[in-house]
Structure formats: C-alpha cells, structure tokens
C-alpha cells in the first residue's frame, strides 16, 4: 500500500512541465513466486535511452517514450511519456508505443505480468489514456504488419479519474496461454494540446 505521496520538482520536457509520481519503493507488490522477467528502468540518469531490448515507436507524431529518474534518488528510474505540445506541427492525436523485449513463453509455465503506472495532474481529459497490447508476431521491425491485440484482462490502468502522482498496481495479467515469442506494449493516446505525462515502472513476469 502507498504510505505517502511525494510531489517532486517540476521537470521541463518538450517545452512543457510535468511532475513525477510517488517513489516506486512506496508501493507493495503482490506475493511473487519466481521472477522470469523484470524491468525497473533503473539506469541512474535521466536519458532518452531506454534499456536494451525496449523499443519506443511513434505511430503518429514524433514524441516517444524515454527513461527518467526520481529526483534525489538516481537509482530509482521509470519510463515516461509527456504528450503535451503546443507546436503547430503536432498531430491531431498522439499514438506512441513502448514495446517490450522479446519474451520466450516456452521456457516456463504459468506466466503472469504485472506493472505499475501513474500520471500527472495534467492528464485531465478522457482523450489522454494508456492501453496494454500483446503481439505474438512482432519481430522488432514489422510494427505496421504485426498483430497487436488490446488486452481484455481485468487490468488496472490509471486514467483521468485516477488520483494524480500515485502509482496504480496493474494486478496479475495471465499470459500462460501464450506460446512461442511474445511482446507486450504500452500505447499512449492523447491530444497534444491537452495531454500530460504517464509513467511506467516495476514491470515483472512471474511464474
């Protein structure tokens, strides 16, 4: 459970300002068995570069997911995207994807995915949301021809009605029916003039 909320210093990105969410260490995870895959984006620096294997893809527009760190705690990282823009060249709708590395679904059994997401107070419209997708035929370069399926699991994701700056636990997402190789992806959707920041952290696949 979240024991406290920390509002942090404002950061400037793409000409706009966003706030980070609660420290990930303040949030408890469900009881885990064995960890098969984990990503906490703890690179130690604010950097556009994502960890190896992760892909940032702008389906519309040019704004992509980046890595960042919690101020005062350089080893506490996250992935984020701030969709706000007042530029005349900004698209009518922003669709930007954060795609996971390839996951081998034949190595273990009973896989469950979990993660944490949060948003800033500037996410205040129903046009600014985040969605989770899965593909079993994405090969790292065929985004437009790969099949991407929006998950219909009981997944908890923040939305404009969710309290700002507070990480939301996704709950366990059952991946055990998949075989072969798999990628999961987070899709940011927003209208640049009225969009804010989403953060993703503490991604785990357990079995």
PDB file of C-alpha atoms in Angstrom:
ATOM      1  CA  UNK A   1       0.000   0.000   0.000  1.00  0.00           C
ATOM      2  CA  UNK A   2       1.104   3.557  -0.557  1.00  0.00           C
ATOM      3  CA  UNK A   3       2.268   5.079   2.703  1.00  0.00           C
ATOM      4  CA  UNK A   4       2.787   8.592   1.457  1.00  0.00           C
ATOM      5  CA  UNK A   5       2.666  10.748  -1.611  1.00  0.00           C
ATOM      6  CA  UNK A   6       5.677  12.739  -2.701  1.00  0.00           C
ATOM      7  CA  UNK A   7       5.218  15.605  -5.098  1.00  0.00           C
ATOM      8  CA  UNK A   8       8.576  16.281  -6.708  1.00  0.00           C
ATOM      9  CA  UNK A   9      10.239  19.119  -8.517  1.00  0.00           C
ATOM     10  CA  UNK A  10       8.813  20.027 -11.893  1.00  0.00           C
ATOM     11  CA  UNK A  11      10.810  18.904 -14.913  1.00  0.00           C
ATOM     12  CA  UNK A  12      10.829  20.548 -18.297  1.00  0.00           C
ATOM     13  CA  UNK A  13      10.295  18.407 -21.373  1.00  0.00           C
ATOM     14  CA  UNK A  14       9.299  19.400 -24.907  1.00  0.00           C
ATOM     15  CA  UNK A  15       8.519  22.889 -23.745  1.00  0.00           C
ATOM     16  CA  UNK A  16       6.097  21.712 -21.046  1.00  0.00           C
ATOM     17  CA  UNK A  17       6.265  20.806 -17.364  1.00  0.00           C
ATOM     18  CA  UNK A  18       5.359  17.539 -15.694  1.00  0.00           C
ATOM     19  CA  UNK A  19       5.618  16.029 -12.235  1.00  0.00           C
ATOM     20  CA  UNK A  20       6.827  12.598 -11.271  1.00  0.00           C
ATOM     21  CA  UNK A  21       4.770  10.153  -9.294  1.00  0.00           C
ATOM     22  CA  UNK A  22       5.262   8.527  -5.919  1.00  0.00           C
ATOM     23  CA  UNK A  23       8.502   6.666  -5.386  1.00  0.00           C
ATOM     24  CA  UNK A  24       8.133   3.101  -6.558  1.00  0.00           C
ATOM     25  CA  UNK A  25       9.588   1.810  -3.280  1.00  0.00           C
ATOM     26  CA  UNK A  26       6.480   3.114  -1.522  1.00  0.00           C
ATOM     27  CA  UNK A  27       4.267   0.575  -3.286  1.00  0.00           C
ATOM     28  CA  UNK A  28       3.950  -3.097  -2.380  1.00  0.00           C
ATOM     29  CA  UNK A  29       3.647  -5.871  -4.962  1.00  0.00           C
ATOM     30  CA  UNK A  30       1.515  -8.990  -4.773  1.00  0.00           C
ATOM     31  CA  UNK A  31       3.282 -12.041  -3.404  1.00  0.00           C
ATOM     32  CA  UNK A  32       5.580 -13.399  -6.110  1.00  0.00           C
ATOM     33  CA  UNK A  33       6.768 -16.905  -6.871  1.00  0.00           C
ATOM     34  CA  UNK A  34       9.627 -16.978  -9.356  1.00  0.00           C
ATOM     35  CA  UNK A  35      10.618 -13.912 -11.360  1.00  0.00           C
ATOM     36  CA  UNK A  36      11.093 -14.666 -15.057  1.00  0.00           C
ATOM     37  CA  UNK A  37      11.437 -11.112 -16.390  1.00  0.00           C
ATOM     38  CA  UNK A  38      11.857  -7.790 -14.633  1.00  0.00           C
ATOM     39  CA  UNK A  39      12.407  -4.175 -15.634  1.00  0.00           C
ATOM     40  CA  UNK A  40      12.637  -1.178 -13.307  1.00  0.00           C
ATOM     41  CA  UNK A  41      14.330   1.282 -15.703  1.00  0.00           C
ATOM     42  CA  UNK A  42      16.957   1.994 -13.047  1.00  0.00           C
ATOM     43  CA  UNK A  43      19.699   3.351 -15.277  1.00  0.00           C
ATOM     44  CA  UNK A  44      20.820   6.026 -12.819  1.00  0.00           C
ATOM     45  CA  UNK A  45      20.386   9.032 -15.144  1.00  0.00           C
ATOM     46  CA  UNK A  46      17.704  10.995 -16.930  1.00  0.00           C
ATOM     47  CA  UNK A  47      18.147   9.860 -20.505  1.00  0.00           C
ATOM     48  CA  UNK A  48      16.088   9.410 -23.657  1.00  0.00           C
ATOM     49  CA  UNK A  49      17.702   5.978 -23.978  1.00  0.00           C
ATOM     50  CA  UNK A  50      15.615   3.031 -22.829  1.00  0.00           C
ATOM     51  CA  UNK A  51      17.141  -0.216 -21.517  1.00  0.00           C
ATOM     52  CA  UNK A  52      18.403  -2.690 -24.090  1.00  0.00           C
ATOM     53  CA  UNK A  53      15.641  -4.555 -25.906  1.00  0.00           C
ATOM     54  CA  UNK A  54      12.953  -1.926 -25.367  1.00  0.00           C
ATOM     55  CA  UNK A  55      11.564  -0.038 -28.368  1.00  0.00           C
ATOM     56  CA  UNK A  56       9.944   3.400 -28.446  1.00  0.00           C
ATOM     57  CA  UNK A  57       7.780   3.810 -31.542  1.00  0.00           C
ATOM     58  CA  UNK A  58       5.797   6.893 -32.561  1.00  0.00           C
ATOM     59  CA  UNK A  59       2.855   5.688 -34.620  1.00  0.00           C
ATOM     60  CA  UNK A  60       1.676   9.280 -35.089  1.00  0.00           C
ATOM     61  CA  UNK A  61       3.758  12.337 -34.273  1.00  0.00           C
ATOM     62  CA  UNK A  62       7.357  12.252 -33.087  1.00  0.00           C
ATOM     63  CA  UNK A  63       7.008  12.073 -29.287  1.00  0.00           C
ATOM     64  CA  UNK A  64       8.377   8.829 -27.861  1.00  0.00           C
ATOM     65  CA  UNK A  65       8.813   7.093 -24.527  1.00  0.00           C
ATOM     66  CA  UNK A  66      12.007   7.893 -22.607  1.00  0.00           C
ATOM     67  CA  UNK A  67      13.681   6.924 -19.339  1.00  0.00           C
ATOM     68  CA  UNK A  68      13.890   9.145 -16.273  1.00  0.00           C
ATOM     69  CA  UNK A  69      14.845   9.023 -12.599  1.00  0.00           C
ATOM     70  CA  UNK A  70      13.231  10.164  -9.378  1.00  0.00           C
ATOM     71  CA  UNK A  71      14.975  13.386  -8.218  1.00  0.00           C
ATOM     72  CA  UNK A  72      17.158  12.768  -5.195  1.00  0.00           C
ATOM     73  CA  UNK A  73      17.251   9.035  -5.881  1.00  0.00           C
ATOM     74  CA  UNK A  74      19.214   8.488  -9.105  1.00  0.00           C
ATOM     75  CA  UNK A  75      18.856   4.716  -8.944  1.00  0.00           C
ATOM     76  CA  UNK A  76      15.061   4.901  -8.943  1.00  0.00           C
ATOM     77  CA  UNK A  77      14.067   5.015 -12.598  1.00  0.00           C
ATOM     78  CA  UNK A  78      10.960   4.739 -14.739  1.00  0.00           C
ATOM     79  CA  UNK A  79       9.795   5.046 -18.341  1.00  0.00           C
ATOM     80  CA  UNK A  80       7.662   8.072 -19.196  1.00  0.00           C
ATOM     81  CA  UNK A  81       5.989   9.985 -21.970  1.00  0.00           C
ATOM     82  CA  UNK A  82       4.762  13.572 -21.864  1.00  0.00           C
ATOM     83  CA  UNK A  83       2.386  14.129 -24.752  1.00  0.00           C
ATOM     84  CA  UNK A  84       1.796  17.836 -24.240  1.00  0.00           C
ATOM     85  CA  UNK A  85       2.697  20.086 -27.155  1.00  0.00           C
ATOM     86  CA  UNK A  86       1.625  23.459 -28.493  1.00  0.00           C
ATOM     87  CA  UNK A  87       3.570  23.138 -31.727  1.00  0.00           C
ATOM     88  CA  UNK A  88       1.567  23.653 -34.893  1.00  0.00           C
ATOM     89  CA  UNK A  89       3.191  20.521 -36.321  1.00  0.00           C
ATOM     90  CA  UNK A  90       1.809  18.314 -33.548  1.00  0.00           C
ATOM     91  CA  UNK A  91      -0.612  15.622 -34.792  1.00  0.00           C
ATOM     92  CA  UNK A  92      -4.317  15.790 -34.022  1.00  0.00           C
ATOM     93  CA  UNK A  93      -3.840  12.644 -31.939  1.00  0.00           C
ATOM     94  CA  UNK A  94      -0.657  11.202 -30.494  1.00  0.00           C
ATOM     95  CA  UNK A  95      -0.178   7.428 -30.561  1.00  0.00           C
ATOM     96  CA  UNK A  96       3.155   6.380 -29.102  1.00  0.00           C
ATOM     97  CA  UNK A  97       4.202   2.859 -28.120  1.00  0.00           C
ATOM     98  CA  UNK A  98       6.613   1.388 -25.580  1.00  0.00           C
ATOM     99  CA  UNK A  99       7.370  -2.159 -26.731  1.00  0.00           C
ATOM    100  CA  UNK A 100       8.977  -4.788 -24.528  1.00  0.00           C
ATOM    101  CA  UNK A 101      11.875  -7.049 -25.421  1.00  0.00           C
ATOM    102  CA  UNK A 102      11.017 -10.455 -26.840  1.00  0.00           C
ATOM    103  CA  UNK A 103       9.692 -12.844 -24.196  1.00  0.00           C
ATOM    104  CA  UNK A 104      10.067 -16.608 -24.696  1.00  0.00           C
ATOM    105  CA  UNK A 105       6.805 -18.123 -23.489  1.00  0.00           C
ATOM    106  CA  UNK A 106       8.025 -21.724 -23.751  1.00  0.00           C
ATOM    107  CA  UNK A 107      10.745 -21.543 -21.099  1.00  0.00           C
ATOM    108  CA  UNK A 108       8.449 -21.565 -18.042  1.00  0.00           C
ATOM    109  CA  UNK A 109       4.751 -22.101 -17.258  1.00  0.00           C
ATOM    110  CA  UNK A 110       2.056 -20.072 -15.533  1.00  0.00           C
ATOM    111  CA  UNK A 111       3.411 -16.645 -16.534  1.00  0.00           C
ATOM    112  CA  UNK A 112       1.756 -13.554 -15.056  1.00  0.00           C
ATOM    113  CA  UNK A 113       2.575  -9.960 -15.969  1.00  0.00           C
ATOM    114  CA  UNK A 114       2.352  -7.059 -13.516  1.00  0.00           C
ATOM    115  CA  UNK A 115       3.499  -3.438 -13.536  1.00  0.00           C
ATOM    116  CA  UNK A 116       2.798  -0.003 -12.081  1.00  0.00           C
ATOM    117  CA  UNK A 117       1.599   3.124 -13.856  1.00  0.00           C
ATOM    118  CA  UNK A 118       0.800   6.667 -12.820  1.00  0.00           C
ATOM    119  CA  UNK A 119       0.067  10.038 -14.369  1.00  0.00           C
ATOM    120  CA  UNK A 120       0.469  13.731 -13.651  1.00  0.00           C
ATOM    121  CA  UNK A 121      -2.320  16.126 -12.788  1.00  0.00           C
ATOM    122  CA  UNK A 122      -2.177  17.384 -16.373  1.00  0.00           C
ATOM    123  CA  UNK A 123      -3.871  14.184 -17.547  1.00  0.00           C
ATOM    124  CA  UNK A 124      -7.360  15.642 -17.220  1.00  0.00           C
ATOM    125  CA  UNK A 125      -9.213  14.550 -20.335  1.00  0.00           C
ATOM    126  CA  UNK A 126     -10.660  11.231 -21.471  1.00  0.00           C
ATOM    127  CA  UNK A 127      -8.712  11.601 -24.720  1.00  0.00           C
ATOM    128  CA  UNK A 128      -5.464  11.028 -22.805  1.00  0.00           C
ATOM    129  CA  UNK A 129      -5.156   7.370 -21.800  1.00  0.00           C
ATOM    130  CA  UNK A 130      -2.780   4.407 -21.783  1.00  0.00           C
ATOM    131  CA  UNK A 131      -3.550   0.887 -23.060  1.00  0.00           C
ATOM    132  CA  UNK A 132      -1.805  -2.510 -22.945  1.00  0.00           C
ATOM    133  CA  UNK A 133      -1.332  -4.641 -26.069  1.00  0.00           C
ATOM    134  CA  UNK A 134       0.214  -8.021 -26.869  1.00  0.00           C
ATOM    135  CA  UNK A 135       1.725  -9.313 -30.112  1.00  0.00           C
ATOM    136  CA  UNK A 136       2.943 -12.797 -30.965  1.00  0.00           C
ATOM    137  CA  UNK A 137       4.277 -11.971 -34.419  1.00  0.00           C
ATOM    138  CA  UNK A 138       6.157  -8.707 -33.934  1.00  0.00           C
ATOM    139  CA  UNK A 139       9.811  -9.252 -34.875  1.00  0.00           C
ATOM    140  CA  UNK A 140      11.325  -5.946 -33.842  1.00  0.00           C
ATOM    141  CA  UNK A 141      10.817  -4.136 -37.121  1.00  0.00           C
ATOM    142  CA  UNK A 142       7.407  -5.066 -38.543  1.00  0.00           C
ATOM    143  CA  UNK A 143       5.215  -2.887 -36.334  1.00  0.00           C
ATOM    144  CA  UNK A 144       2.691  -1.953 -39.028  1.00  0.00           C
ATOM    145  CA  UNK A 145       2.126  -5.536 -40.201  1.00  0.00           C
ATOM    146  CA  UNK A 146       2.258  -7.269 -36.809  1.00  0.00           C
ATOM    147  CA  UNK A 147      -0.942  -8.168 -34.999  1.00  0.00           C
ATOM    148  CA  UNK A 148      -1.445  -6.146 -31.823  1.00  0.00           C
ATOM    149  CA  UNK A 149      -4.259  -7.267 -29.513  1.00  0.00           C
ATOM    150  CA  UNK A 150      -5.571  -4.947 -26.826  1.00  0.00           C
ATOM    151  CA  UNK A 151      -5.758  -6.878 -23.578  1.00  0.00           C
ATOM    152  CA  UNK A 152      -9.187  -7.600 -22.189  1.00  0.00           C
ATOM    153  CA  UNK A 153      -7.898  -8.822 -18.848  1.00  0.00           C
ATOM    154  CA  UNK A 154      -9.002  -7.285 -15.570  1.00  0.00           C
ATOM    155  CA  UNK A 155      -6.135  -4.833 -15.729  1.00  0.00           C
ATOM    156  CA  UNK A 156      -5.951  -1.690 -13.630  1.00  0.00           C
ATOM    157  CA  UNK A 157      -4.563   1.302 -15.504  1.00  0.00           C
ATOM    158  CA  UNK A 158      -4.654   4.951 -14.461  1.00  0.00           C
ATOM    159  CA  UNK A 159      -6.998   7.258 -16.318  1.00  0.00           C
ATOM    160  CA  UNK A 160      -8.073  10.909 -15.965  1.00  0.00           C
ATOM    161  CA  UNK A 161     -10.237   9.981 -12.963  1.00  0.00           C
ATOM    162  CA  UNK A 162      -7.355   8.299 -11.120  1.00  0.00           C
ATOM    163  CA  UNK A 163      -5.566  10.336  -8.462  1.00  0.00           C
ATOM    164  CA  UNK A 164      -2.519  12.075  -9.918  1.00  0.00           C
ATOM    165  CA  UNK A 165       1.069  11.218  -8.916  1.00  0.00           C
ATOM    166  CA  UNK A 166       0.069   7.874  -7.359  1.00  0.00           C
ATOM    167  CA  UNK A 167       1.269   4.578  -8.791  1.00  0.00           C
ATOM    168  CA  UNK A 168      -1.503   2.120  -9.658  1.00  0.00           C
ATOM    169  CA  UNK A 169      -0.834  -1.623  -9.451  1.00  0.00           C
ATOM    170  CA  UNK A 170      -1.947  -3.435 -12.600  1.00  0.00           C
ATOM    171  CA  UNK A 171      -2.855  -6.658 -10.897  1.00  0.00           C
ATOM    172  CA  UNK A 172      -1.800 -10.042 -12.291  1.00  0.00           C
ATOM    173  CA  UNK A 173      -2.304 -10.455 -16.039  1.00  0.00           C
ATOM    174  CA  UNK A 174      -2.373 -14.097 -17.111  1.00  0.00           C
ATOM    175  CA  UNK A 175      -0.025 -14.817 -20.032  1.00  0.00           C
ATOM    176  CA  UNK A 176       0.111 -18.576 -19.575  1.00  0.00           C
ATOM    177  CA  UNK A 177      -1.957 -19.388 -22.692  1.00  0.00           C
ATOM    178  CA  UNK A 178       0.714 -17.942 -24.997  1.00  0.00           C
ATOM    179  CA  UNK A 179       3.450 -19.995 -26.637  1.00  0.00           C
ATOM    180  CA  UNK A 180       6.430 -19.047 -28.758  1.00  0.00           C
ATOM    181  CA  UNK A 181       7.689 -15.487 -28.554  1.00  0.00           C
ATOM    182  CA  UNK A 182       5.681 -12.521 -27.273  1.00  0.00           C
ATOM    183  CA  UNK A 183       5.995  -8.752 -26.952  1.00  0.00           C
ATOM    184  CA  UNK A 184       3.762  -6.624 -24.756  1.00  0.00           C
ATOM    185  CA  UNK A 185       3.402  -2.914 -25.367  1.00  0.00           C
ATOM    186  CA  UNK A 186       2.022   0.189 -23.695  1.00  0.00           C
ATOM    187  CA  UNK A 187       0.217   2.586 -26.013  1.00  0.00           C
ATOM    188  CA  UNK A 188      -0.049   6.252 -25.052  1.00  0.00           C
ATOM    189  CA  UNK A 189      -3.013   8.036 -26.640  1.00  0.00           C
ATOM    190  CA  UNK A 190      -3.535  11.764 -26.342  1.00  0.00           C
ATOM    191  CA  UNK A 191      -4.345  15.087 -27.953  1.00  0.00           C
ATOM    192  CA  UNK A 192      -1.114  17.081 -27.611  1.00  0.00           C
ATOM    193  CA  UNK A 193      -2.724  20.377 -26.587  1.00  0.00           C
ATOM    194  CA  UNK A 194      -4.451  18.795 -23.565  1.00  0.00           C
ATOM    195  CA  UNK A 195      -2.256  15.816 -22.651  1.00  0.00           C
ATOM    196  CA  UNK A 196       0.051  15.119 -19.731  1.00  0.00           C
ATOM    197  CA  UNK A 197       2.588  12.575 -18.512  1.00  0.00           C
ATOM    198  CA  UNK A 198       2.306   8.847 -17.903  1.00  0.00           C
ATOM    199  CA  UNK A 199       4.982   6.797 -16.116  1.00  0.00           C
ATOM    200  CA  UNK A 200       5.551   3.027 -16.090  1.00  0.00           C
ATOM    201  CA  UNK A 201       7.705   1.141 -13.608  1.00  0.00           C
ATOM    202  CA  UNK A 202       8.397  -2.183 -11.900  1.00  0.00           C
ATOM    203  CA  UNK A 203       7.422  -4.491 -14.733  1.00  0.00           C
ATOM    204  CA  UNK A 204       7.596  -8.169 -13.804  1.00  0.00           C
ATOM    205  CA  UNK A 205       6.648 -11.510 -15.277  1.00  0.00           C
ATOM    206  CA  UNK A 206       6.442 -14.231 -12.635  1.00  0.00           C
ATOM    207  CA  UNK A 207       5.573 -17.915 -12.800  1.00  0.00           C
TER     208      UNK A 207
END
